[in-house]
CSV table of C-alpha atoms in Angstrom, one decimal:
chain,number,residue,atom,x,y,z
A,13,ASN,CA,71.1,14.3,-7.3
A,14,ILE,CA,71.1,18.0,-7.7
A,15,ASP,CA,68.2,18.3,-10.1
A,16,THR,CA,64.8,19.3,-8.8
A,17,CYS,CA,62.4,16.3,-8.9
A,18,ALA,CA,58.9,16.6,-10.4
A,19,PRO,CA,56.0,16.8,-7.9
A,20,GLY,CA,55.1,13.3,-6.5
A,21,THR,CA,58.5,11.7,-7.1
A,22,VAL,CA,61.6,11.3,-5.1
A,23,ALA,CA,65.3,11.3,-6.0
A,24,CYS,CA,66.8,7.9,-6.6
A,25,THR,CA,68.8,6.5,-3.8
A,26,GLY,CA,72.4,5.3,-3.8
A,27,CYS,CA,73.7,7.8,-6.5
A,28,TRP,CA,77.0,9.4,-6.1
A,29,PHE,CA,77.2,12.8,-4.5
A,30,GLY,CA,77.5,15.7,-6.9
A,31,THR,CA,76.0,13.9,-9.9
A,32,SER,CA,72.5,14.1,-11.3
A,33,GLY,CA,70.3,11.0,-11.7
A,34,PRO,CA,66.7,10.3,-12.7
A,35,CYS,CA,63.9,10.9,-10.2
A,36,ILE,CA,62.3,7.5,-9.6
A,37,SER,CA,60.5,5.6,-6.8
A,38,SER,CA,62.4,5.5,-3.6
A,39,SER,CA,62.0,1.7,-3.6
A,40,THR,CA,64.4,1.4,-6.5
A,41,VAL,CA,68.2,1.8,-6.1
A,42,CYS,CA,70.2,3.1,-9.1
A,43,PHE,CA,73.6,4.6,-9.6
A,44,ALA,CA,74.8,7.9,-11.1
A,45,TYR,CA,75.4,7.9,-14.8
A,46,PHE,CA,77.8,9.7,-17.1
A,47,PRO,CA,76.4,12.7,-18.9
A,48,ASN,CA,74.6,11.8,-22.2
A,49,THR,CA,75.1,8.1,-21.5
A,50,LEU,CA,73.1,5.3,-19.8
A,51,MET,CA,76.3,3.9,-18.3
A,52,CYS,CA,76.6,3.8,-14.5
A,53,PRO,CA,80.2,3.7,-13.3
A,54,GLY,CA,80.7,1.0,-10.7
A,55,GLY,CA,77.1,-0.2,-11.0
A,56,THR,CA,75.1,-2.6,-13.0
A,57,THR,CA,71.7,-0.8,-13.4
A,58,GLU,CA,70.9,1.5,-16.3
A,59,CYS,CA,69.9,4.9,-15.1
A,60,ALA,CA,67.2,5.7,-17.6
A,61,ASP,CA,64.0,7.6,-16.6
A,62,ALA,CA,61.5,5.2,-15.1
A,63,SER,CA,58.5,4.3,-17.3
A,64,PRO,CA,54.9,5.2,-16.2
A,65,VAL,CA,53.1,2.3,-14.5
A,66,ALA,CA,49.3,2.3,-14.6
A,67,CYS,CA,47.2,1.3,-11.6
A,68,VAL,CA,45.8,-2.3,-11.6
A,69,VAL,CA,42.6,-2.9,-9.7
A,70,ASP,CA,40.9,-6.1,-8.5
A,71,PRO,CA,37.5,-7.2,-10.0
A,72,TRP,CA,34.4,-5.6,-8.7
A,73,SER,CA,32.8,-7.4,-5.7
A,74,GLU,CA,29.2,-8.6,-5.8
A,75,TRP,CA,26.5,-6.0,-5.2
A,76,GLY,CA,25.7,-5.5,-1.6
A,77,GLU,CA,22.3,-5.8,0.0
A,78,CYS,CA,19.7,-3.1,-0.9
A,79,THR,CA,19.0,-0.5,1.8
A,80,ALA,CA,15.3,-0.8,1.2
A,81,THR,CA,12.9,-3.6,0.3
A,82,CYS,CA,10.6,-1.3,-1.7
A,83,GLY,CA,10.2,2.3,-2.7
A,84,GLY,CA,13.8,2.7,-4.0
A,85,GLY,CA,17.1,1.9,-2.1
A,86,THR,CA,20.8,1.8,-2.8
A,87,GLN,CA,23.3,-1.0,-3.0
A,88,LEU,CA,27.1,-0.7,-3.3
A,89,ARG,CA,30.0,-2.7,-4.6
A,90,THR,CA,33.8,-2.2,-4.2
A,91,ARG,CA,37.1,-3.3,-5.6
A,92,GLY,CA,40.6,-3.1,-4.2
A,93,VAL,CA,44.0,-2.1,-5.6
A,94,SER,CA,46.3,-4.8,-6.8
A,95,SER,CA,49.1,-2.5,-7.9
A,96,PRO,CA,49.1,1.3,-7.3
A,97,ALA,CA,50.0,3.7,-10.1
A,98,SER,CA,53.6,5.0,-10.3
A,99,HIS,CA,55.8,7.3,-12.3
A,100,GLY,CA,52.8,9.2,-13.6
A,101,GLY,CA,50.8,6.1,-14.8
A,102,ASP,CA,47.0,6.1,-15.0
A,103,ALA,CA,45.2,6.5,-11.7
A,104,CYS,CA,43.1,3.7,-10.2
A,105,GLY,CA,39.7,5.3,-10.8
A,106,ASP,CA,36.7,4.8,-8.5
A,107,LEU,CA,37.0,2.0,-5.9
A,108,PHE,CA,33.3,1.9,-5.2
A,109,GLU,CA,30.1,2.5,-7.1
A,110,SER,CA,26.4,2.5,-6.3
A,111,ARG,CA,23.1,1.9,-8.0
A,112,THR,CA,19.4,2.1,-7.2
A,113,CYS,CA,17.5,-1.0,-6.3
A,114,ASN,CA,14.0,-2.3,-5.3
A,115,THR,CA,12.3,0.7,-7.0
A,116,ASP,CA,8.8,-0.9,-7.0
A,117,ALA,CA,6.3,1.1,-4.9
A,118,CYS,CA,5.7,-0.2,-1.4
A,119,SER,CA,2.4,-1.8,-0.8
A,120,VAL,CA,0.0,0.0,1.4
A,121,PRO,CA,0.1,-1.4,5.0
A,122,VAL,CA,-3.2,-3.2,5.8
A,123,ALA,CA,-3.9,-3.8,9.5
A,124,CYS,CA,-5.6,-7.0,10.6
A,125,GLU,CA,-9.3,-6.8,11.3
A,126,VAL,CA,-11.2,-9.3,13.5
A,127,SER,CA,-14.8,-10.0,14.1
A,128,GLU,CA,-16.7,-9.2,17.3
A,129,TRP,CA,-16.3,-11.7,20.2
A,130,GLY,CA,-18.6,-14.7,20.0
A,131,ALA,CA,-20.8,-15.8,23.0
A,132,TRP,CA,-19.1,-17.4,26.0
A,133,ASP,CA,-19.1,-21.2,26.0
A,134,GLU,CA,-20.9,-23.1,28.7
A,135,CYS,CA,-19.0,-23.2,32.0
A,136,SER,CA,-17.0,-26.3,32.6
A,137,VAL,CA,-18.7,-26.9,36.0
A,138,ASP,CA,-22.0,-25.7,37.5
A,139,CYS,CA,-20.4,-24.8,40.9
A,140,GLY,CA,-17.1,-24.7,42.7
A,141,GLY,CA,-15.2,-22.7,40.0
A,142,GLY,CA,-14.8,-23.5,36.4
A,143,THR,CA,-13.8,-21.9,33.1
A,144,GLN,CA,-15.4,-20.8,29.9
A,145,SER,CA,-14.0,-19.3,26.7
A,146,ARG,CA,-15.0,-17.3,23.7
A,147,ALA,CA,-13.5,-16.7,20.3
A,148,ARG,CA,-13.4,-14.4,17.3
A,149,SER,CA,-12.2,-14.8,13.8
A,150,VAL,CA,-10.0,-12.9,11.3
A,151,VAL,CA,-12.0,-10.8,8.8
A,152,VAL,CA,-9.0,-9.1,7.0
A,153,PRO,CA,-5.5,-10.5,7.5
A,154,ALA,CA,-2.6,-8.2,8.0
A,155,SER,CA,-0.4,-7.4,4.9
A,156,GLY,CA,2.2,-5.0,3.8
A,157,GLY,CA,3.6,-4.5,7.3
A,158,GLY,CA,0.3,-3.6,8.8
A,159,ALA,CA,-0.6,-4.3,12.4
A,160,ALA,CA,-0.8,-8.0,13.3
A,161,CYS,CA,-4.0,-9.7,14.6
A,162,PRO,CA,-4.8,-9.6,18.3
A,163,LEU,CA,-5.6,-12.8,20.3
A,164,LEU,CA,-8.5,-14.8,18.9
A,165,THR,CA,-9.5,-16.6,22.1
A,166,GLU,CA,-9.8,-15.7,25.7
A,167,SER,CA,-11.0,-17.5,28.9
A,168,ARG,CA,-12.5,-16.5,32.2
A,169,THR,CA,-13.5,-18.2,35.5
A,170,CYS,CA,-17.2,-19.0,36.1
A,171,ASN,CA,-19.6,-20.5,38.6
A,172,ASP,CA,-17.4,-19.7,41.5
A,173,ASP,CA,-20.1,-20.3,44.1
A,174,ALA,CA,-19.5,-23.3,46.4
A,175,CYS,CA,-21.3,-26.4,45.6
A,176,VAL,CA,-24.3,-27.3,47.8
A,177,GLY,CA,-25.6,-30.8,48.2
A,178,GLU,CA,-24.3,-34.1,47.0
A,179,PRO,CA,-22.2,-34.0,43.8
A,180,VAL,CA,-23.8,-35.6,40.8
A,181,ASP,CA,-21.6,-37.0,38.1
A,182,CYS,CA,-22.4,-36.7,34.4
A,183,VAL,CA,-24.1,-39.8,32.9
A,184,ILE,CA,-24.0,-40.3,29.2
A,185,SER,CA,-25.6,-42.9,27.0
A,186,GLU,CA,-23.8,-45.7,25.1
A,187,TRP,CA,-22.6,-45.0,21.6
A,188,GLY,CA,-25.3,-45.3,19.0
A,189,PRO,CA,-24.8,-47.4,15.8
A,190,TRP,CA,-22.6,-46.2,12.9
A,191,SER,CA,-24.6,-44.3,10.3
A,192,GLU,CA,-25.4,-45.9,6.9
A,193,CYS,CA,-23.0,-45.3,4.1
A,194,VAL,CA,-24.0,-42.4,1.8
A,195,ALA,CA,-23.3,-42.4,-1.9
A,196,GLY,CA,-20.2,-40.5,-2.7
A,197,SER,CA,-18.9,-40.5,0.9
A,198,ALA,CA,-16.4,-43.0,2.6
A,199,ASP,CA,-17.2,-41.7,6.1
A,200,GLN,CA,-19.5,-43.0,8.9
A,201,SER,CA,-20.4,-41.4,12.2
A,202,ARG,CA,-22.1,-42.3,15.5
A,203,SER,CA,-23.1,-40.3,18.5
A,204,ARG,CA,-24.0,-40.5,22.2
A,205,SER,CA,-26.0,-38.1,24.4
A,206,VAL,CA,-26.0,-36.7,28.0
A,207,VAL,CA,-28.5,-38.6,30.2
A,208,THR,CA,-27.8,-36.7,33.4
A,209,PRO,CA,-25.7,-33.5,33.4
A,210,ALA,CA,-23.1,-33.0,36.1
A,211,SER,CA,-24.1,-30.9,39.1
A,212,ASN,CA,-22.8,-29.8,42.5
A,213,GLY,CA,-19.2,-30.4,41.5
A,214,GLY,CA,-19.7,-33.8,40.1
A,215,SER,CA,-17.6,-35.3,37.2
A,216,ALA,CA,-18.1,-33.3,34.0
A,217,CYS,CA,-19.4,-34.8,30.8
A,218,PRO,CA,-16.8,-35.8,28.2
A,219,SER,CA,-16.5,-33.4,25.3
A,220,GLU,CA,-16.6,-36.1,22.6
A,221,LEU,CA,-20.3,-36.8,21.8
A,222,VAL,CA,-19.8,-37.6,18.1
A,223,GLN,CA,-17.2,-39.9,16.5
A,224,THR,CA,-16.3,-40.2,12.8
A,225,ARG,CA,-14.4,-42.9,10.9
A,226,THR,CA,-13.1,-42.6,7.4
A,227,SER,CA,-12.4,-45.0,4.5
A,228,VAL,CA,-14.9,-47.6,5.5
A,229,CYS,CA,-17.7,-47.1,2.9
A,230,VAL,CA,-17.3,-48.2,-0.7
A,231,VAL,CA,-17.4,-45.3,-3.1
A,232,ASP,CA,-17.7,-45.8,-6.9
A,233,CYS,CA,-15.9,-43.5,-9.3
A,234,VAL,CA,-18.0,-40.7,-10.8
A,235,ALA,CA,-16.9,-39.2,-14.1
A,236,SER,CA,-18.0,-36.0,-15.7
A,237,GLU,CA,-20.0,-35.7,-18.9
A,238,TRP,CA,-18.1,-36.3,-22.2
A,239,SER,CA,-16.7,-33.2,-23.8
A,240,ASP,CA,-17.6,-32.2,-27.4
A,241,TRP,CA,-15.8,-34.0,-30.2
A,242,GLY,CA,-12.7,-32.3,-31.2
A,243,PRO,CA,-11.8,-31.3,-34.8
A,244,CYS,CA,-11.1,-34.0,-37.3
A,245,SER,CA,-7.5,-34.6,-38.1
A,246,LEU,CA,-8.1,-34.7,-41.9
A,247,ALA,CA,-10.5,-32.8,-44.2
A,248,CYS,CA,-11.1,-35.9,-46.3
A,249,GLY,CA,-9.9,-39.4,-46.8
A,250,GLY,CA,-10.6,-40.5,-43.3
A,251,GLY,CA,-9.4,-38.8,-40.1
A,252,VAL,CA,-9.8,-39.1,-36.3
A,253,GLN,CA,-11.4,-36.9,-33.7
A,254,ASP,CA,-11.3,-37.3,-29.9
A,255,ARG,CA,-13.3,-36.4,-26.8
A,256,SER,CA,-12.6,-36.7,-23.1
A,257,ARG,CA,-14.0,-36.6,-19.6
A,258,SER,CA,-12.6,-36.1,-16.1
A,259,VAL,CA,-13.0,-37.8,-12.7
A,260,ASP,CA,-15.4,-36.0,-10.3
A,261,VAL,CA,-15.3,-38.6,-7.5
A,262,VAL,CA,-12.4,-40.9,-7.1
A,263,ALA,CA,-13.2,-44.6,-6.4
A,264,GLN,CA,-12.4,-45.7,-2.8
A,265,ASN,CA,-12.4,-48.9,-0.8
A,266,GLY,CA,-12.9,-51.2,-3.8
A,267,GLY,CA,-15.5,-49.0,-5.5
A,268,LEU,CA,-16.1,-49.3,-9.3
A,269,ALA,CA,-13.5,-47.5,-11.5
A,270,CYS,CA,-14.6,-44.8,-14.0
A,271,GLY,CA,-13.4,-46.6,-17.1
A,272,ALA,CA,-11.9,-44.8,-20.1
A,273,LEU,CA,-11.5,-41.1,-19.8
A,274,SER,CA,-10.9,-40.5,-23.6
A,275,GLU,CA,-12.2,-42.0,-26.8
A,276,SER,CA,-11.7,-41.6,-30.5
A,277,ARG,CA,-13.8,-42.1,-33.6
A,278,SER,CA,-13.3,-41.9,-37.4
A,279,CYS,CA,-14.4,-38.8,-39.3
A,280,ASN,CA,-14.5,-37.3,-42.8
A,281,ALA,CA,-14.3,-40.7,-44.5
A,282,LEU,CA,-15.3,-39.4,-47.9
A,283,ALA,CA,-12.5,-39.8,-50.5
A,284,CYS,CA,-10.6,-36.7,-51.4
A,285,PRO,CA,-11.1,-35.2,-54.9
A,286,LEU,CA,-8.5,-36.3,-57.5
A,287,GLY,CA,-5.4,-34.1,-57.4
A,288,VAL,CA,-4.8,-31.6,-60.2
A,289,ASP,CA,-1.1,-30.8,-61.1
A,290,CYS,CA,-0.1,-27.2,-61.6
A,291,GLU,CA,0.2,-26.0,-65.2
A,292,LEU,CA,2.4,-23.1,-66.3
A,293,SER,CA,2.3,-21.0,-69.5
A,294,ALA,CA,5.3,-20.8,-71.9
A,295,TRP,CA,8.1,-18.3,-71.0
A,296,GLY,CA,7.6,-14.8,-72.2
A,297,ALA,CA,10.1,-12.7,-74.2
A,298,TRP,CA,13.2,-11.5,-72.4
A,299,GLY,CA,12.9,-7.9,-71.0
A,300,ALA,CA,15.2,-5.0,-72.0
A,301,CYS,CA,18.7,-5.1,-70.6
A,302,SER,CA,19.2,-3.1,-67.4
A,303,SER,CA,22.2,-1.2,-68.8
C-alpha cells in the first residue's frame, strides 16, 4: 500500500506490508496481489480496481403546502439517498426542489359594513327596572380577509323607577278565529290583542299575539302557460313536434294535480316527393401518364 491514493478514496485494508494494492472503499477488505496479475497470494478476493457506483435516490415526496394562499408562494418536495455514490460514480444530484404556487392575485379585502342602529324596543316593564334592545343589519358582508362585522344587537336597562301603586297585570283577549284559506296558500293565522297593558310592575303581556299554522288549506296545482311548439321531426311524410309547461304552484293537502306537463302532435303530414336516383355520365378518356 505504498501508492498514493486518488483524492476521496482510501487504501484497501488487510493488504500485506510493502506491496501495492488498489485504492478502494475502506469498507471492503482485499489482499495484496502479484505485479501484473489479479492473483492474491493467501487470499480469495481478486484485487482489481473497484468499479464506479452511481448514487441511487428515493422517489420524490409529494409537494408540500404552499407558503401563501394567493399572490404567489412556494412549495417544496424532497427525496432521500438510497445508496450513496462511490469510486467516482455519478453524484446524487439535488435532494430538494421548489416551485411557485397559488399565483392568482389576492382579492381586495372588503370590511363589513352595517346599517345604523334601529329604534329601541319598548321596555319590558313600565317600572321597577326592565330591559329593551335594538338591532342593526349587515349592508356589506366581509370578504377577502376584511374586518368582520360588529355585534348586531345590544340591550340596556329601562324604567328603573320604583313602581307606585298596585301592580296591574296584563290582560289579553282570547284567540280569534283562524283566517279563511287563500288561493295558492296552505297557511292560516289567528291573533289576539292586549286588553289591559301591564303597569306598576304587574305581569307583562306575552310576546306571541299572532299564531300561524301550515299545511291545512287545500292548494290546487297551478301550471305555467304552454311553450311554443318545437320543430317537426320530419320535413315531410309525417313527423312529431312537442311542447311543454312547468309547475308554478305545487298541489298540497289533496289539491288538484296539474295534469300532463308535455304533449305532442303530428306535423308535416304531406307525402314526400318521389325519390330521384343519381345519374352519372360515361367515363372520360384516360389522362396522360404521369411519367
